[in-house]
Short mmCIF file of C-alpha atoms in Angstrom, two decimals:
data_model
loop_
_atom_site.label_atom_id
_atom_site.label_comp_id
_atom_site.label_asym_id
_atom_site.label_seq_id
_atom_site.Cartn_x
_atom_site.Cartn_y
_atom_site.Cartn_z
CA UNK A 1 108.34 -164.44 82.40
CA UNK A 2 105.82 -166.70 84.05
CA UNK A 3 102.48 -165.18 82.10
CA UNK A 4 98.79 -166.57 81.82
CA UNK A 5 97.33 -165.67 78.88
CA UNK A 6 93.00 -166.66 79.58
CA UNK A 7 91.74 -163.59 80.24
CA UNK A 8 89.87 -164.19 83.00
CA UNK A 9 88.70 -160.57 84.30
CA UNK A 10 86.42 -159.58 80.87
CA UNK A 11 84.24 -156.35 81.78
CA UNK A 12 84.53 -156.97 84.85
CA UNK A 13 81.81 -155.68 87.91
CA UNK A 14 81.20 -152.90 86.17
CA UNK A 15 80.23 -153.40 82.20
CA UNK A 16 80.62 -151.04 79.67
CA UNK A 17 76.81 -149.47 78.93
CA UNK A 18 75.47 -151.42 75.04
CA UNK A 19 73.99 -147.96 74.51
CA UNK A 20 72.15 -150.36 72.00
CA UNK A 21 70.16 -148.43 69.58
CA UNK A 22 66.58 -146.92 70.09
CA UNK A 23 67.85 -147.85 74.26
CA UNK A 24 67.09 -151.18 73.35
CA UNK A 25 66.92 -153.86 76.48
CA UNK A 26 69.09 -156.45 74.72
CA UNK A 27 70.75 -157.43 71.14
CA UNK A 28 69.76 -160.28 69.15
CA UNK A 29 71.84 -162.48 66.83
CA UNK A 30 70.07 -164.98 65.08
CA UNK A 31 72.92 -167.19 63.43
CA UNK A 32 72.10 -169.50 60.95
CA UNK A 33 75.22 -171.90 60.21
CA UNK A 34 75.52 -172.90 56.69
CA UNK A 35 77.74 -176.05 56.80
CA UNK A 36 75.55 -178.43 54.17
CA UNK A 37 77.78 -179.43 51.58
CA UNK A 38 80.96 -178.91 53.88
CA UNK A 39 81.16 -181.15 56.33
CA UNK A 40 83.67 -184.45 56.14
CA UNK A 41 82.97 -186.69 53.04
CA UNK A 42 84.85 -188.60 50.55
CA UNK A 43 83.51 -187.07 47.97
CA UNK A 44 85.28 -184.21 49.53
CA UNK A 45 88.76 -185.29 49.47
CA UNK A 46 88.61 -186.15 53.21
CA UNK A 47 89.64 -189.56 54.82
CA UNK A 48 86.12 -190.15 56.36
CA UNK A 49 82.39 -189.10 56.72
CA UNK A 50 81.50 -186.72 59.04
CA UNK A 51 79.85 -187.43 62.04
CA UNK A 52 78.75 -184.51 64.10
CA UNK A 53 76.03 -182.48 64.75
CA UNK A 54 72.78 -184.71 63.25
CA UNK A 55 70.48 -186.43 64.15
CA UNK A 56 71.92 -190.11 64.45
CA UNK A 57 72.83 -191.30 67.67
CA UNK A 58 76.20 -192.18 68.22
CA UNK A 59 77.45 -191.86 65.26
CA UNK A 60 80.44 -192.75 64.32
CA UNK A 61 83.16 -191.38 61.40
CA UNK A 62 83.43 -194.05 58.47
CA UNK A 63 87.01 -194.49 57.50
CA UNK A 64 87.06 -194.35 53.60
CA UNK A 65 83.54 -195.31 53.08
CA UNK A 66 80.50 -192.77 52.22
CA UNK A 67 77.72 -192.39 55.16
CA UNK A 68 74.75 -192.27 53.41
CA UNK A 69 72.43 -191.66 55.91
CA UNK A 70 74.60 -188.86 57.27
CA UNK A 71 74.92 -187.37 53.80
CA UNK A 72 71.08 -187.38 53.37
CA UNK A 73 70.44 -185.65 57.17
CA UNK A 74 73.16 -183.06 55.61
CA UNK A 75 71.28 -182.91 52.26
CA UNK A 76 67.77 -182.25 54.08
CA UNK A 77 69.11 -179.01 55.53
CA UNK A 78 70.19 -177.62 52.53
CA UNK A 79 66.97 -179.23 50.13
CA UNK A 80 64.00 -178.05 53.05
CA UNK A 81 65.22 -177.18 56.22
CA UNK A 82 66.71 -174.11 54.75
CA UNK A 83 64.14 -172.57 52.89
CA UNK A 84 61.72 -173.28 56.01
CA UNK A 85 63.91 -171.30 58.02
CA UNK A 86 63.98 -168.59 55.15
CA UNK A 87 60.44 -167.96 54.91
CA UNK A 88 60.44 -167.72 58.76
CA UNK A 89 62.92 -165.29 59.21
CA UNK A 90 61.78 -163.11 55.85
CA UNK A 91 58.21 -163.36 57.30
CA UNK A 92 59.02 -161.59 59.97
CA UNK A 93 61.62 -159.28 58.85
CA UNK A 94 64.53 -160.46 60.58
CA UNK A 95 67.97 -159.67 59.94
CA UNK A 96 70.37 -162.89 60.00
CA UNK A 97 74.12 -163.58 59.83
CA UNK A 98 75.21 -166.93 58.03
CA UNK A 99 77.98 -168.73 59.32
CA UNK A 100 79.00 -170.16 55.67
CA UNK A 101 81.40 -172.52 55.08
CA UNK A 102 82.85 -171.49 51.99
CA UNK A 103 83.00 -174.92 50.08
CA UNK A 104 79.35 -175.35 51.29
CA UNK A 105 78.10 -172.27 49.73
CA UNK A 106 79.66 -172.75 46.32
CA UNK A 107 77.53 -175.99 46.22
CA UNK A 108 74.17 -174.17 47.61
CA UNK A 109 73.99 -171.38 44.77
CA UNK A 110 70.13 -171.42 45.29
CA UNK A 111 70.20 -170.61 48.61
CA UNK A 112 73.09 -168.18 48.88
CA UNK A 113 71.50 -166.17 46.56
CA UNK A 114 68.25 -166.18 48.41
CA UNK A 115 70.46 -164.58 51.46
CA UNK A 116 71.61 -162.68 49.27
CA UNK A 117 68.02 -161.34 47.93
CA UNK A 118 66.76 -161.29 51.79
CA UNK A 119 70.11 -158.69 52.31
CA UNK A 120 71.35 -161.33 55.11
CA UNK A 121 74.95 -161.13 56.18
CA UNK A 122 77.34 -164.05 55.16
CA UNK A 123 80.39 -164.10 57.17
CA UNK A 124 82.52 -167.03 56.64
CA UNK A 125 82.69 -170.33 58.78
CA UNK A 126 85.68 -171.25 57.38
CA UNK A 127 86.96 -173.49 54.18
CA UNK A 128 85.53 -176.81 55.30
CA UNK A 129 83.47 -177.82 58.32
CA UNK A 130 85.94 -179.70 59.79
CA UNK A 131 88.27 -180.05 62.58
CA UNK A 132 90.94 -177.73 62.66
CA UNK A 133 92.43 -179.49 66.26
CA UNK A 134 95.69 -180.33 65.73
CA UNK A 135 95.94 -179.01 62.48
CA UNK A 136 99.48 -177.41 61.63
CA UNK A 137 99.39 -173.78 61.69
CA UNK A 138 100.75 -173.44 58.22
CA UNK A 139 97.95 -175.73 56.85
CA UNK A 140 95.31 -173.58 58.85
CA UNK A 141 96.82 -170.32 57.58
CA UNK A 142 96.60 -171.40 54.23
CA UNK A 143 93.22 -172.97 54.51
CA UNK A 144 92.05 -169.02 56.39
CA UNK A 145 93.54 -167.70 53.15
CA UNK A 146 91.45 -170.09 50.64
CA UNK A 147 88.10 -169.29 52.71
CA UNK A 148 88.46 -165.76 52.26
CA UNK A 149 89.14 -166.30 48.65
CA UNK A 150 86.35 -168.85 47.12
CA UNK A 151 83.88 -167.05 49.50
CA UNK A 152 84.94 -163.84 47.76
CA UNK A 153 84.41 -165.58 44.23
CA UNK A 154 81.35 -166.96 45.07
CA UNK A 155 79.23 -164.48 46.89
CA UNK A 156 81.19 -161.51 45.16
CA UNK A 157 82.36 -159.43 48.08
CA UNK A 158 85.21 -160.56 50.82
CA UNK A 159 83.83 -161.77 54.20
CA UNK A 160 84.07 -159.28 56.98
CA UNK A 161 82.98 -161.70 59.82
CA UNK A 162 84.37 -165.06 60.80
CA UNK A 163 83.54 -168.34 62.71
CA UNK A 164 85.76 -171.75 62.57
CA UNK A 165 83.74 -173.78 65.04
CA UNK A 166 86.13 -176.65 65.32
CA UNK A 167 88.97 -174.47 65.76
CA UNK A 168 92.65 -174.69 66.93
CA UNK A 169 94.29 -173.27 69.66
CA UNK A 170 96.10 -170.91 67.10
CA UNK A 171 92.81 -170.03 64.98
CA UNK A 172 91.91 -166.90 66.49
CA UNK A 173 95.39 -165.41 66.27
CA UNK A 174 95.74 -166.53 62.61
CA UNK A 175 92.42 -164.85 61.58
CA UNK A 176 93.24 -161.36 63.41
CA UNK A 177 96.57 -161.59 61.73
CA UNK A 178 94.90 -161.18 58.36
CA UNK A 179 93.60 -157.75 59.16
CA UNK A 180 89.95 -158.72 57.23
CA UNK A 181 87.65 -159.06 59.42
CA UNK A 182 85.50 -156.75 61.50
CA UNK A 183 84.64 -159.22 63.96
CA UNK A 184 85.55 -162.79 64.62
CA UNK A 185 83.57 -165.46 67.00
CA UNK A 186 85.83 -168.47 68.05
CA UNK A 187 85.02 -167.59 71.73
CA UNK A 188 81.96 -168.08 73.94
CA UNK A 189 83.05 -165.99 76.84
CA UNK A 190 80.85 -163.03 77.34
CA UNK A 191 77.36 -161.58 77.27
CA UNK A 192 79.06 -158.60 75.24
CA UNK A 193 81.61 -157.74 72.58
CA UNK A 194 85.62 -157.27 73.50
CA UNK A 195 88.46 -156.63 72.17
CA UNK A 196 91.61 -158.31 71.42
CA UNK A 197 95.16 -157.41 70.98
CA UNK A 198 96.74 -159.27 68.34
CA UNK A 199 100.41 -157.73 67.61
CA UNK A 200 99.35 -154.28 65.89
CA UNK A 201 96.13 -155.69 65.27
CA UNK A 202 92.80 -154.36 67.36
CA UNK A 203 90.64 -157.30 67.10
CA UNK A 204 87.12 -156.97 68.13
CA UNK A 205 85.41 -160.62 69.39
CA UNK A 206 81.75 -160.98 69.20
CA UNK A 207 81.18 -163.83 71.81
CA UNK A 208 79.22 -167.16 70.77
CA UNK A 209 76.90 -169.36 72.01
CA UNK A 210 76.98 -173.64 72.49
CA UNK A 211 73.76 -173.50 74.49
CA UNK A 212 71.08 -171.17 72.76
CA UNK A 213 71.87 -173.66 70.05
CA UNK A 214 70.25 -176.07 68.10
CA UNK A 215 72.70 -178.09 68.16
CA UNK A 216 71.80 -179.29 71.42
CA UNK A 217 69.12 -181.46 69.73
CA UNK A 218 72.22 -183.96 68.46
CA UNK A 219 73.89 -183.90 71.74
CA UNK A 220 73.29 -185.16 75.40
CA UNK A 221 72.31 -183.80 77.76
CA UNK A 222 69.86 -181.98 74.80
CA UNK A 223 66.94 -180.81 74.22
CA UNK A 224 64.02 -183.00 72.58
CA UNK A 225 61.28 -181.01 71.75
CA UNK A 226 60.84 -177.94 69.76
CA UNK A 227 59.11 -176.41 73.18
CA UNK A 228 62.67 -177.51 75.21
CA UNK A 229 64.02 -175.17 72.78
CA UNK A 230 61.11 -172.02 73.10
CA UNK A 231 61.66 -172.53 76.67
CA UNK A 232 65.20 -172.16 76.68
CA UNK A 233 65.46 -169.16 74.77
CA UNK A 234 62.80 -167.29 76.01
CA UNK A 235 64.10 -167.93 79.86
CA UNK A 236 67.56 -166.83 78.32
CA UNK A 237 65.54 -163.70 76.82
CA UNK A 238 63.73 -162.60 79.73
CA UNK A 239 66.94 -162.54 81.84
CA UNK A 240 68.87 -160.47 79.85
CA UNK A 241 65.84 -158.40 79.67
CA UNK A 242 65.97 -158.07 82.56
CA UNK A 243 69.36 -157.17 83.10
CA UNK A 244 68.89 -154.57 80.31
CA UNK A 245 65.84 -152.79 82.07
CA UNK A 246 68.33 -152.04 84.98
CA UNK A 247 71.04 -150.37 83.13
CA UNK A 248 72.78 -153.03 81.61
CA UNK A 249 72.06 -154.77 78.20
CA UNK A 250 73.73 -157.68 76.83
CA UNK A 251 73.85 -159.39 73.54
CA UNK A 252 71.70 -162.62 72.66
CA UNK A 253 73.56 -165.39 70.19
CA UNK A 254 71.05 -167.85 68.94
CA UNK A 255 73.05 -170.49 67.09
CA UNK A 256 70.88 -172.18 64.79
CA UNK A 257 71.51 -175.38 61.67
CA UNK A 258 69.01 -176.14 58.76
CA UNK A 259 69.36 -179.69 59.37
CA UNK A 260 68.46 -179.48 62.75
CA UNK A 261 66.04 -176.71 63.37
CA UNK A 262 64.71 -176.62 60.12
CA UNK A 263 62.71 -179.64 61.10
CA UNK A 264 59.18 -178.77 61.28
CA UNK A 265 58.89 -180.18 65.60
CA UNK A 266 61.75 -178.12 66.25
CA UNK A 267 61.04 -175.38 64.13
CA UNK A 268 57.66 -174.98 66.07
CA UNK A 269 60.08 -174.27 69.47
CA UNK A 270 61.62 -171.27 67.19
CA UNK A 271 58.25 -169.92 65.91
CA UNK A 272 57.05 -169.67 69.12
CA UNK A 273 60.60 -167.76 70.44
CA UNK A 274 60.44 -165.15 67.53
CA UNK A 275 56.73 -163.89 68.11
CA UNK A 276 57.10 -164.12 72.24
CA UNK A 277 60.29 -162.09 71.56
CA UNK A 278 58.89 -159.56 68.40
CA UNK A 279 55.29 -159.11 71.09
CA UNK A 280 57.20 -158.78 74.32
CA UNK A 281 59.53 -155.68 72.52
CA UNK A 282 62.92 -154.00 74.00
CA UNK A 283 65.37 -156.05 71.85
CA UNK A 284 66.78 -155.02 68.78
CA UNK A 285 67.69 -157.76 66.30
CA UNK A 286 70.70 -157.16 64.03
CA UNK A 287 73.28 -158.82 62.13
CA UNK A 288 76.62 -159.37 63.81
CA UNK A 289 78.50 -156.65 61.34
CA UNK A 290 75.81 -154.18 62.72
CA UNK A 291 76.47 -155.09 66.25
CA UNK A 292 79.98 -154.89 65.81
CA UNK A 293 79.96 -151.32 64.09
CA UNK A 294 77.83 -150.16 66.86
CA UNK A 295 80.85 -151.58 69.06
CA UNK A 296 83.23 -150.11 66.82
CA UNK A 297 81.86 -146.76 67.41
CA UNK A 298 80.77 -146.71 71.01
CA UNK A 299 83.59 -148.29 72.43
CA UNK A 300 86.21 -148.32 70.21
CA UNK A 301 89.40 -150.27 71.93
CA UNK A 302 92.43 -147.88 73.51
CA UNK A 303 95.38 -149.36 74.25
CA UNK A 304 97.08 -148.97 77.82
CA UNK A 305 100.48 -150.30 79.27
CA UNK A 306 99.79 -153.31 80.84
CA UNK A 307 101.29 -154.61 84.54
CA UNK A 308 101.44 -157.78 82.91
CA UNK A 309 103.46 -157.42 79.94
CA UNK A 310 106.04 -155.04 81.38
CA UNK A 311 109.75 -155.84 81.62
CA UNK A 312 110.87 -156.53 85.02
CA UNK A 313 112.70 -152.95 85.44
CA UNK A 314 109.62 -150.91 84.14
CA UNK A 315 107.62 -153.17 86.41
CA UNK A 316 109.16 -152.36 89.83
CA UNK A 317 110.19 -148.92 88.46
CA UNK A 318 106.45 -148.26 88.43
CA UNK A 319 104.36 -150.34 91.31
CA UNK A 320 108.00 -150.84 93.84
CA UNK A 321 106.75 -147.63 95.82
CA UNK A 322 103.14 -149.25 96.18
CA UNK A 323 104.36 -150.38 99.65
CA UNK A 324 106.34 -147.70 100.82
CA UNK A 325 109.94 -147.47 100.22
CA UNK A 326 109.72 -151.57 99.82
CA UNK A 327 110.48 -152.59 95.76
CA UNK A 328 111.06 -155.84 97.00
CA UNK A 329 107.71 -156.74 96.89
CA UNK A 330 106.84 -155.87 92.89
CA UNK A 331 110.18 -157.30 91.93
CA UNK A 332 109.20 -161.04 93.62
CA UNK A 333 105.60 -160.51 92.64
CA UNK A 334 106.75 -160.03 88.48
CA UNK A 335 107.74 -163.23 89.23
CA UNK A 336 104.19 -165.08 89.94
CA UNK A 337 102.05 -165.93 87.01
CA UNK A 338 100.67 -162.52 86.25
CA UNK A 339 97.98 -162.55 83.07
CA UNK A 340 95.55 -160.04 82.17
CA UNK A 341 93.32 -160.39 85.39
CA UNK A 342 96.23 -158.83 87.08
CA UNK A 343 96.13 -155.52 84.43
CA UNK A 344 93.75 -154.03 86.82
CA UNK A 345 94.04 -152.43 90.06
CA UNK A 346 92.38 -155.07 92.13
CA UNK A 347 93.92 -157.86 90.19
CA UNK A 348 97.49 -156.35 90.85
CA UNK A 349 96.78 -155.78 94.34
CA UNK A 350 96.11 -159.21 94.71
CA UNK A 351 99.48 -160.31 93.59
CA UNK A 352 101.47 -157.74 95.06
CA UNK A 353 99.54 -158.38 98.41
CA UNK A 354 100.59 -162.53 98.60
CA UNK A 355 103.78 -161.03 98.19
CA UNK A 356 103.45 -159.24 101.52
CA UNK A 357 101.55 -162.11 102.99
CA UNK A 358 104.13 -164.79 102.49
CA UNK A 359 107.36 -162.79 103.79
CA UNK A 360 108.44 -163.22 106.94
CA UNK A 361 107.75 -161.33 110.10
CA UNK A 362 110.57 -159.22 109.97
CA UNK A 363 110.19 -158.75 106.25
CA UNK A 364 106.41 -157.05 106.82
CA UNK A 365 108.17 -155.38 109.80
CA UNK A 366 110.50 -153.59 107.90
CA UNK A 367 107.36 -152.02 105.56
CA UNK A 368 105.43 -151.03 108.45
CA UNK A 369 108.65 -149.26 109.88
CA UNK A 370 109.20 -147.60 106.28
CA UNK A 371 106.11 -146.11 106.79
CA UNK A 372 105.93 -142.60 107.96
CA UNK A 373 104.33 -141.23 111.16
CA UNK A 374 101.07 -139.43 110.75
CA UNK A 375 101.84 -135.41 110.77
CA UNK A 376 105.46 -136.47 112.19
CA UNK A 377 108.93 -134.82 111.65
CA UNK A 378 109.33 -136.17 108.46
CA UNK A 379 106.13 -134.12 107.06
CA UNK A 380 107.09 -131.08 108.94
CA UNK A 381 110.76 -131.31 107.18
CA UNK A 382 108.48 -131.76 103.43
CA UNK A 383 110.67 -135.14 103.19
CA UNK A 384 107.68 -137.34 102.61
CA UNK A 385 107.23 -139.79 99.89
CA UNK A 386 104.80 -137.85 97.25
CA UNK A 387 101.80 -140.29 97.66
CA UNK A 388 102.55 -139.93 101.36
CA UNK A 389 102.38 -136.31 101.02
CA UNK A 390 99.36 -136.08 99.18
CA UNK A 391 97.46 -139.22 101.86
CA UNK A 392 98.15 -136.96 104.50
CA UNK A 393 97.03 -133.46 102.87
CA UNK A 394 93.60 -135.63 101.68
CA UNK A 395 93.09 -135.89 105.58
CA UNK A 396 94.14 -132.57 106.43
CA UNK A 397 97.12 -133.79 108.58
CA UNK A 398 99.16 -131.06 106.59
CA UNK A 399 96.76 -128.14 108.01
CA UNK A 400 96.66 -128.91 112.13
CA UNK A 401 96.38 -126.68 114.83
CA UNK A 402 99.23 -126.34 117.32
CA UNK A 403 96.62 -128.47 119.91
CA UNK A 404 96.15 -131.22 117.17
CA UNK A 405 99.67 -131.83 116.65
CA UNK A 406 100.70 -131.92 119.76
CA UNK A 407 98.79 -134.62 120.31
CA UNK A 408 99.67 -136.78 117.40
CA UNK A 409 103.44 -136.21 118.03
CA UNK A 410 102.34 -137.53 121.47
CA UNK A 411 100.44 -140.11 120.30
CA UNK A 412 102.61 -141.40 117.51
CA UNK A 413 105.41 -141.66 120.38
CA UNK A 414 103.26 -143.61 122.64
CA UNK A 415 102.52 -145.95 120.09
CA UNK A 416 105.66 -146.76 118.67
CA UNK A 417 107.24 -147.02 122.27
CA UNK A 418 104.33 -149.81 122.96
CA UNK A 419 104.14 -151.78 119.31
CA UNK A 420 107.81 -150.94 117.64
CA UNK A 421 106.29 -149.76 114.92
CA UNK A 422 104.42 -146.47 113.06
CA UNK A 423 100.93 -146.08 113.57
CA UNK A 424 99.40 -146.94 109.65
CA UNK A 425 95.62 -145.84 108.53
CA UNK A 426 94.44 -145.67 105.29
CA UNK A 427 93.73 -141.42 105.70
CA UNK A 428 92.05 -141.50 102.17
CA UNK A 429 89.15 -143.84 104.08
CA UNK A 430 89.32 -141.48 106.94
CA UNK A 431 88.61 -138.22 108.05
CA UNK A 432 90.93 -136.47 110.76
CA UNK A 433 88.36 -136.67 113.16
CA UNK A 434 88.13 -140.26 112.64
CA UNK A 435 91.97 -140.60 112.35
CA UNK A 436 92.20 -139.53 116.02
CA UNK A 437 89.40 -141.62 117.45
CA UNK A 438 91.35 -144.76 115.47
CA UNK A 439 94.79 -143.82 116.85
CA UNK A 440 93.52 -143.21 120.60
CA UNK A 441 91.80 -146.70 120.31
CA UNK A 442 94.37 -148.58 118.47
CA UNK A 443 97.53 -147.46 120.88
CA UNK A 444 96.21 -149.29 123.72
CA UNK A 445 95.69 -152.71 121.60
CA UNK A 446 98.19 -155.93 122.14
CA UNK A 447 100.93 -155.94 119.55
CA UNK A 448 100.06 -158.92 117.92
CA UNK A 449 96.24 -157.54 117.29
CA UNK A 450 97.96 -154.11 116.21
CA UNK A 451 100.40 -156.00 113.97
CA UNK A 452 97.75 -157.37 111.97
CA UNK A 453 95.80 -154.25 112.02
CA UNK A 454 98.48 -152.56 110.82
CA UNK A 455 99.08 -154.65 108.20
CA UNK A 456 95.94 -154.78 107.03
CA UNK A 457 96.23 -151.02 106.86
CA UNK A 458 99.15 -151.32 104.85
CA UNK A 459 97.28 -153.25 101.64
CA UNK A 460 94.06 -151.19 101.93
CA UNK A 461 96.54 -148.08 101.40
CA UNK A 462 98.13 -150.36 98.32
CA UNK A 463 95.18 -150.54 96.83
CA UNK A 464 94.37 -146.99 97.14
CA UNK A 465 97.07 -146.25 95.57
CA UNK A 466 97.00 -148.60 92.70
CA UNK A 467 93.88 -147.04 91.89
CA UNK A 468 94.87 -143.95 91.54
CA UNK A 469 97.52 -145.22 89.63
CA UNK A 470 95.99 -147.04 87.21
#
């Protein structure tokens, strides 16, 4: 089976409604990352010094050698930036989620129990801040399995939300398959919670952020003022407002790290955010275990048979009638690389539709000549296909008068005599008024206009169907 497995469809057009509490506008997540203490160092075992995310230029990992300038941009987050940030956020009484790297915590005991005290949430962030690229899926299991544990034995409950950062292609998968977590958010592809199906295992993904991030003060294109920041967020803020005012709110990530913003010039661009945001009202600002229980509850995740992980047989067995009495067409398109933007009716239209675009002329013939005529023999004799049936009874082609059939019967042999082929109309779009008017017109086209028409015809009544369908 050729499959794609991005999911590249999301919500969608039409979004699920937040129904955020209190009919707030928008959600907040403010996400303070706790890495200080984890990141790559000798001391730590690891080959090198780490070399990301601070405020060094260029910098560079230091094969077996300690960085001590890196070590002591690390160290100021945890020794000041930190406890800025703390009286900040308990000033205003702000609810926060820490991203904590597990080995990082049980060397900040201060500080975690001042998040603690302050009733913040501390999800986990993973054993080490460090890259898990590459990393063999065994090793990154096992490392999963010591995160949850030392975080458990140092805050004194389990994790129930989860963050790698520098994660694998596998990470994702391997933290669903442990069934502990609530939420997880190695992804940055939504404005809004989804779901993911993991085996058995109904994972629910609280999207992330890379650019309402602080960490875009150690990397170029950045920002380089504290007001780059304000500016930023509040434009980000205001949209979303926005969107939420019209009937549909989103969710805000703020990604934020005590090494970085905790610095009093930045800081100043995050002051300025929180009371613009607090004064302007409409959001509600939660932890991401509260945002994900809300989730949990309002839109809890039902599973459905999906086009694009059916077997070939139960594939065509359930879309080959989509163009009438022609299977052909779903068995070649199971073939193409269906993924989950084809799970929905437009997305398997599309597929099923090249299909039909790319066969011959004869091919395409042979579906318009498998379709029935409108209010023809075959309905009188009942020997329609059942969506057929019911096309024509949505019309009221089932329910003519003797003066109303004669003429389609006269029509419909007029117009095959002059294309060779059934006169096709999406009825559902139609009314029988409307039906006439098109058929009158249409039977005095040239064939090769007609052909088109017709098929065009054809797909719009594939979709139709589809829909109903699925």
């Amino acid at each position: 089976m050729n499959r794609y497995p991005r999911n590249l469809s999301g919500h969608g057009p039409n979004p699920p409604d937040a129904a955020w509490p209190g009919g707030a506008k928008l959600a907040i997540s403010l996400v303070l990352n706790h890495e200080e203490g984890g990141e790559n160092c000798i001391l730590h075992g690891d080959a090198a010094s780490e070399a990301f995310l601070s405020d060094i230029a260029g910098a560079t990992m230091w094969p077996g050698e300690r960085h001590w300038n890196m070590e002591s941009i690390y160290d100021y987050g945890a020794r000041a930036g930190f406890w800025r940030l703390h009286d900040i956020f308990t000033a205003r009484g702000l609810p926060v989620t820490i991203f904590g790297v597990a080995t990082a915590l049980a060397r900040s005991p201060e500080q975690m129990a001042a998040m603690t005290a302050a009733g913040w949430e501390i999800a986990s962030h993973g054993l080490k801040w460090v890259e898990h690229r590459g990393m063999e899926e065994a090793e990154e299991r096992r490392q999963i399995a010591e995160a949850i544990r030392l975080h458990t034995e140092v805050v004194g409950a389990p994790p129930r939300g989860w963050y790698t950062g520098r994660c694998s292609a596998n990470t994702v998968r391997l933290v669903a398959e442990t069934g502990a977590f609530d939420w997880i958010s190695d992804t940055y592809d939504d404005d809004l919670p989804h779901w993911l199906e993991v085996g058995a295992r109904d994972q629910l993904v609280l999207p992330y952020t890379l650019e309402a991030n602080d960490m875009r003060f150690a990397t170029a294109p950045g920002y380089i003022t504290g007001e780059q920041f304000f500016q930023y967020l509040k434009d980000a803020f205001d949209t979303l407002w926005d969107e939420g005012d019209r009937g549909r709110p989103k969710m805000m990530s703020i990604g934020l790290h005590s090494r970085l913003i905790g610095r009093p010039g930045k800081a100043a661009g995050l002051i300025r955010f929180l009371d613009y945001a607090l004064q302007t009202g409409g959001a509600w600002f939660a932890t991401r275990g509260e945002i994900a229980a809300h989730w949990a509850a309002h839109h809890p995740h039902v599973r459905r048979e999906r086009p694009s992980q059916m077997d070939r047989e139960t594939f065509v067995g359930r879309f080959g009638g989509i163009f009438e009495h022609s299977p052909w067409i779903a068995d070649r398109a199971f073939d193409l690389e269906l993924g989950p933007a084809h799970d929905s009716a437009v997305g398997l239209h599309n597929a099923l539709c090249r299909i039909f675009r790319s066969a011959g002329d004869a091919e395409r013939l042979g579906v318009l000549n498998a379709h029935p005529d409108l209010a023809g023999k075959l309905a009188a004799a009942r020997r329609l296909t059942a969506d057929s049936t019911a096309e024509q009874a949505s019309a009221g082609l089932d329910a003519l008068t003797d003066a109303e059939r004669a003429e389609f019967q006269r029509l419909n042999a007029d117009y095959v005599a002059r294309h060779g082929f059934p006169f096709i109309i999406a009825v559902r779009d139609n009314t029988k008024a409307q039906i006439l008017e098109a058929f009158r017109a249409r039977v005095a086209q040239d064939r090769d206009t007609e052909f088109a028409t017709a098929c065009r015809q054809v797909e719009r009544i594939a979709l139709l169907r589809l829909k109903a369908l699925l």
